[in-house]
GROMACS .gro file of C-alpha atoms in nm:
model
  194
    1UNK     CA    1   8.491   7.770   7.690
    2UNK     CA    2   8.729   7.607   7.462
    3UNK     CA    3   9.084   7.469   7.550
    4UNK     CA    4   9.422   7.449   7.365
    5UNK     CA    5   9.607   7.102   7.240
    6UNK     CA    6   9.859   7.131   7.052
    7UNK     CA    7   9.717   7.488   6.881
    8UNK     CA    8   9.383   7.328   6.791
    9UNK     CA    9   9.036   7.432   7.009
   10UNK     CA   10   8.823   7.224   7.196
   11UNK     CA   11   8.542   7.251   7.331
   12UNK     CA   12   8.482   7.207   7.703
   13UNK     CA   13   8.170   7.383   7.826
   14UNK     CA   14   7.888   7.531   7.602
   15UNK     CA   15   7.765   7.835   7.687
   16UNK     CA   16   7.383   7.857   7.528
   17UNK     CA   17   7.212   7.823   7.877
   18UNK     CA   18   6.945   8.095   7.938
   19UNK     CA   19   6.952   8.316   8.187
   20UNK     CA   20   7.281   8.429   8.389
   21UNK     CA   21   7.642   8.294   8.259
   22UNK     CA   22   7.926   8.414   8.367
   23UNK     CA   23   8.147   8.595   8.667
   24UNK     CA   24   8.488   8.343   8.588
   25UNK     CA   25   8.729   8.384   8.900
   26UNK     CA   26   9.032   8.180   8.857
   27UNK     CA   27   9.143   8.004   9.187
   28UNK     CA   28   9.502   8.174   9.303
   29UNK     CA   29   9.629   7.814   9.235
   30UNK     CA   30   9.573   7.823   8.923
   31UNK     CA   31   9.398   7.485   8.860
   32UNK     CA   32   9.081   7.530   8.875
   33UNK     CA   33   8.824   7.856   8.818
   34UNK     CA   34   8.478   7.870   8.960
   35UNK     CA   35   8.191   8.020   8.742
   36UNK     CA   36   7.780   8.099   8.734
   37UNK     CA   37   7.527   7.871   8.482
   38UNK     CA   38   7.241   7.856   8.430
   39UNK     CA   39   7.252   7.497   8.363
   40UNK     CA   40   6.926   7.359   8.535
   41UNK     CA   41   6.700   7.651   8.534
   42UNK     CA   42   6.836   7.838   8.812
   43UNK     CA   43   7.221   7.996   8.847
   44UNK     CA   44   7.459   7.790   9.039
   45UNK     CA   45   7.835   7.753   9.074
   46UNK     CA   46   8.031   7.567   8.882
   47UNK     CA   47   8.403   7.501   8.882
   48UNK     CA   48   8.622   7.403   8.615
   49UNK     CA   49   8.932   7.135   8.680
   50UNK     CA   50   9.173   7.198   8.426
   51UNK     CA   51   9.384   6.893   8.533
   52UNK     CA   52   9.063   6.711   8.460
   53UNK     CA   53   8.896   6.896   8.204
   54UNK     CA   54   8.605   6.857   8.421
   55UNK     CA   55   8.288   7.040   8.518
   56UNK     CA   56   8.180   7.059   8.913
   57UNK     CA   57   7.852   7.133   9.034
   58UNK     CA   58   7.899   7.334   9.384
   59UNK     CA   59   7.569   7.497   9.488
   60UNK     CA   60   7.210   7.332   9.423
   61UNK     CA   61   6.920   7.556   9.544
   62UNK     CA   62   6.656   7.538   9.299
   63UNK     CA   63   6.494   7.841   9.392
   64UNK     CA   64   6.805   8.059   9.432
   65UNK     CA   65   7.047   8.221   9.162
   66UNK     CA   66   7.404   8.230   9.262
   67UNK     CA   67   7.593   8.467   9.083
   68UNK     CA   68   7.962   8.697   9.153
   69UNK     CA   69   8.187   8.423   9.274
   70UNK     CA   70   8.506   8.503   9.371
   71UNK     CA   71   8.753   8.329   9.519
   72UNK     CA   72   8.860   8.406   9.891
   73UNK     CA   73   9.181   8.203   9.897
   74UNK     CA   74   9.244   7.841   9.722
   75UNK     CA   75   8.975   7.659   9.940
   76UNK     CA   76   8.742   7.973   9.986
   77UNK     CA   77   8.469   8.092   9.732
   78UNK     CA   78   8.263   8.413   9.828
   79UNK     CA   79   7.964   8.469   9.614
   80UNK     CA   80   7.591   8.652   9.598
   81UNK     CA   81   7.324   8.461   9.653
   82UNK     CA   82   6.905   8.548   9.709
   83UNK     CA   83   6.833   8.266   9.912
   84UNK     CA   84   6.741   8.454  10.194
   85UNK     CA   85   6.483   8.677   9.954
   86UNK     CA   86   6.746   8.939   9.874
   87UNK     CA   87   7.054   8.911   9.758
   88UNK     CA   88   7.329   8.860  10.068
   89UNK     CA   89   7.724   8.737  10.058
   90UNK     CA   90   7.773   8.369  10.186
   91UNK     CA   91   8.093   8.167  10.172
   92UNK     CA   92   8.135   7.838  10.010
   93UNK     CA   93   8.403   7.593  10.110
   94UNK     CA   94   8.559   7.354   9.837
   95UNK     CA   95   8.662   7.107  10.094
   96UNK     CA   96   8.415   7.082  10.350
   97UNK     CA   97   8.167   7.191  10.093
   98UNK     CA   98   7.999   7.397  10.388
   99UNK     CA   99   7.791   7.727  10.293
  100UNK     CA  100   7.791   7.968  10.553
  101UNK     CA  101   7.632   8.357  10.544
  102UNK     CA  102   7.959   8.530  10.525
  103UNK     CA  103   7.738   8.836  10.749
  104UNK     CA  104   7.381   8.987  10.814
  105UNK     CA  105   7.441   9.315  10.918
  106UNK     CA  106   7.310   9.409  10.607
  107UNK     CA  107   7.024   9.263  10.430
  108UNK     CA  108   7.115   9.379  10.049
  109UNK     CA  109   7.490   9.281   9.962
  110UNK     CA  110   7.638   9.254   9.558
  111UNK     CA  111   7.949   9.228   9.431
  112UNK     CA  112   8.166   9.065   9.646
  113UNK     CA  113   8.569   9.226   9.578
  114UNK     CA  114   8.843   9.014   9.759
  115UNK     CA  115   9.138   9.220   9.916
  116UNK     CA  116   9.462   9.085   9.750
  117UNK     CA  117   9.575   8.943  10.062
  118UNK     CA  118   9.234   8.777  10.119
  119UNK     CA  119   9.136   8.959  10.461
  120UNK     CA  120   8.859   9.089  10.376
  121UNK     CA  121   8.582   9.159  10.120
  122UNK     CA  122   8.475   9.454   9.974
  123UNK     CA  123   8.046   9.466   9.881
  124UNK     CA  124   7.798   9.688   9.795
  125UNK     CA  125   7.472   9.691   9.978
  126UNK     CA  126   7.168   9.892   9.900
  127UNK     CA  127   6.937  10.035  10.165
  128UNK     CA  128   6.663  10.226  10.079
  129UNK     CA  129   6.721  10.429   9.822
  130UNK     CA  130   7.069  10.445   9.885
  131UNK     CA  131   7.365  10.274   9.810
  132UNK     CA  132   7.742  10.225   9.977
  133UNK     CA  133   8.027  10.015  10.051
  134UNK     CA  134   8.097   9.746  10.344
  135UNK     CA  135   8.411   9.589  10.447
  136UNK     CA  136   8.398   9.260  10.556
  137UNK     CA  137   8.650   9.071  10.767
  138UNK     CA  138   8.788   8.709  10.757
  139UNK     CA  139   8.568   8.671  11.092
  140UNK     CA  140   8.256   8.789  10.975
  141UNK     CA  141   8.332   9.119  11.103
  142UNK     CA  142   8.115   9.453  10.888
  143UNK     CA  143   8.227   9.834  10.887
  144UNK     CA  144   8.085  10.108  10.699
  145UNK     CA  145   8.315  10.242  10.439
  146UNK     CA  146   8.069  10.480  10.234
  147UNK     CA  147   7.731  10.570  10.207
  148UNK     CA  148   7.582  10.735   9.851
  149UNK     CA  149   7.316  10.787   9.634
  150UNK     CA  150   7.487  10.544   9.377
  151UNK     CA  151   7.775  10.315   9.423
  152UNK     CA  152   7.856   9.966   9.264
  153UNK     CA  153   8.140   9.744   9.106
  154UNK     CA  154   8.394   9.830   9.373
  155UNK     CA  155   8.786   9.751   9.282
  156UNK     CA  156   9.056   9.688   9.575
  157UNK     CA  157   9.376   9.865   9.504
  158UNK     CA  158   9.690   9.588   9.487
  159UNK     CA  159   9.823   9.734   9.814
  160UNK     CA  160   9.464   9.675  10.019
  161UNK     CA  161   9.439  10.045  10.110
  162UNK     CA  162   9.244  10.223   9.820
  163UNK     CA  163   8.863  10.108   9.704
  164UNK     CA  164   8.756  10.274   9.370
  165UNK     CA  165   8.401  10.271   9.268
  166UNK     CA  166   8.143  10.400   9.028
  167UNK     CA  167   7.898  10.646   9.161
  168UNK     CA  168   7.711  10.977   9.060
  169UNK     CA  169   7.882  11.315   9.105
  170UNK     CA  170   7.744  11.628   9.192
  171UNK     CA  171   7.645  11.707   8.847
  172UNK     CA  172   7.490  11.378   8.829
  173UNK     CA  173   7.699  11.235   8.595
  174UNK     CA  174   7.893  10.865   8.679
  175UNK     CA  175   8.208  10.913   8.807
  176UNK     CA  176   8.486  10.669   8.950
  177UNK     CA  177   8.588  10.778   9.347
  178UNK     CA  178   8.890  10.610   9.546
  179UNK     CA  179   8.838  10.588   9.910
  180UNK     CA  180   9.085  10.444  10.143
  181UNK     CA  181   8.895  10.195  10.398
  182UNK     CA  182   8.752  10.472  10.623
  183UNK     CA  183   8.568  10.616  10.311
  184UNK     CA  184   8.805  10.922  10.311
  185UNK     CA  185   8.741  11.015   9.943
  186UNK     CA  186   9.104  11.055   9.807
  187UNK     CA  187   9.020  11.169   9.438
  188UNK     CA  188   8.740  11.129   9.169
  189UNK     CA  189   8.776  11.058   8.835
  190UNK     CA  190   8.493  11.182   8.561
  191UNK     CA  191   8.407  11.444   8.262
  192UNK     CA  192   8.376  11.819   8.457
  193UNK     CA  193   8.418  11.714   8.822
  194UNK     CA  194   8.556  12.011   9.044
   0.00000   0.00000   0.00000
C-alpha cells in the first residue's frame, strides 16, 4: 500500500506476508479501511488510519484466519472467521472492540455482502453438497433466499432489492442469476442459457 505526498509514493504497509492478504473495505467515512494479513502467522484484521498513517491490529486468535471484512456501518465490521471449526460470520465492533457471532443458524457462512443501507447481510453458506444464499438482519435475524448446487460471491443491487450471484446453469456452465430477497430468480446471465 503506498500513499500520495505531493505526487511522490510512499510506502505504508508491505505486502510480502504469506498466506492470505487482502479483502480492503473502505469504512463509509472514509478515514479509515479495514483489511486481512497475514502478519503473525495466522490472518487477522487490520485497519488502516489515514489521518494517522497508521496500522491497527483488530482480531488476535492465533489459531483462526479472519478473512472478507466488510464494513457494516462506520463502527461495524462483519467478517468470516473459522474459529468455531468452520468458517461462520461474526461482527466486530471498532469501539467497544466486542466480537459477537453475527448468527448460527447455519454452520458454513462466506462472503459476507452488506446491503447499501446496512440492514442486513447477504452470505453464502454451504451444506452438504450444496450451496445457497442467507439474509441476515441487523438483529441477528436468518432467512433462506436460495438453495443450489453452486452459488458464491453474492452482489447487493444499490436499491437493496436484487442479489446477483455466480452459480451453475442447467448446462453446467457458470452463470450470473439475480434474485430479489425471496430468491424469485428474475433473470440469468451466461453463454447459451434458455
Amino acid at each position: 500500500l503506498h500513499r500520495l505526498i505531493r505526487r511522490q509514493r510512499q510506502m505504508c504497509i508491505r505486502d510480502s506476508y504469506k498466506g492470505i492478504n487482502g479483502f480492503p473495505s473502505w469504512n463509509p467515512n472514509g478515514k479509515s479501511f479495514v483489511m486481512s494479513l497475514s502478519k503473525d502467522g495466522t490472518s487477522d484484521l487490520y485497519i488502516y488510519e489515514f489521518s494517522s498513517y497508521r496500522l491497527f491490529k483488530i482480531t488476535n486468535d492465533t489459531k483462526a484466519d479472519e478473512t472478507e471484512p466488510t464494513w457494516l456501518n462506520s463502527e461495524e465490521i462483519v467478517y468470516t472467521s473459522n474459529r468455531s471449526g468452520s468458517p461462520n460470520l461474526y461482527k466486530y465492533n471498532i469501539v467497544t472492540k466486542k466480537n459477537t457471532l453475527l448468527q448460527s443458524q447455519y454452520k458454513y457462512v462466506t462472503t459476507p455482502k452488506v446491503s447499501k443501507d446496512g440492514t442486513f447481510v447477504v452470505a453464502t453458506f454451504k451444506s452438504g453438497k450444496s450451496y445457497g444464499l442467507i439474509k441476515i438482519t441487523e438483529k441477528g435475524k436468518t432467512s433462506l433466499i436460495t438453495r443450489d448446487y453452486f452459488g458464491e460471491s453474492p452482489t447487493v443491487s444499490a436499491n437493496n432489492k436484487l442479489i446477483m450471484y455466480s452459480t451453475k446453469g442447467a448446462n453446467g456452465l457458470t452463470v450470473l442469476k439475480a434474485v430479489d430477497l425471496e430468491g424469485t430468480t428474475l433473470f440469468t446471465v451466461g453463454s447459451n442459457v434458455s
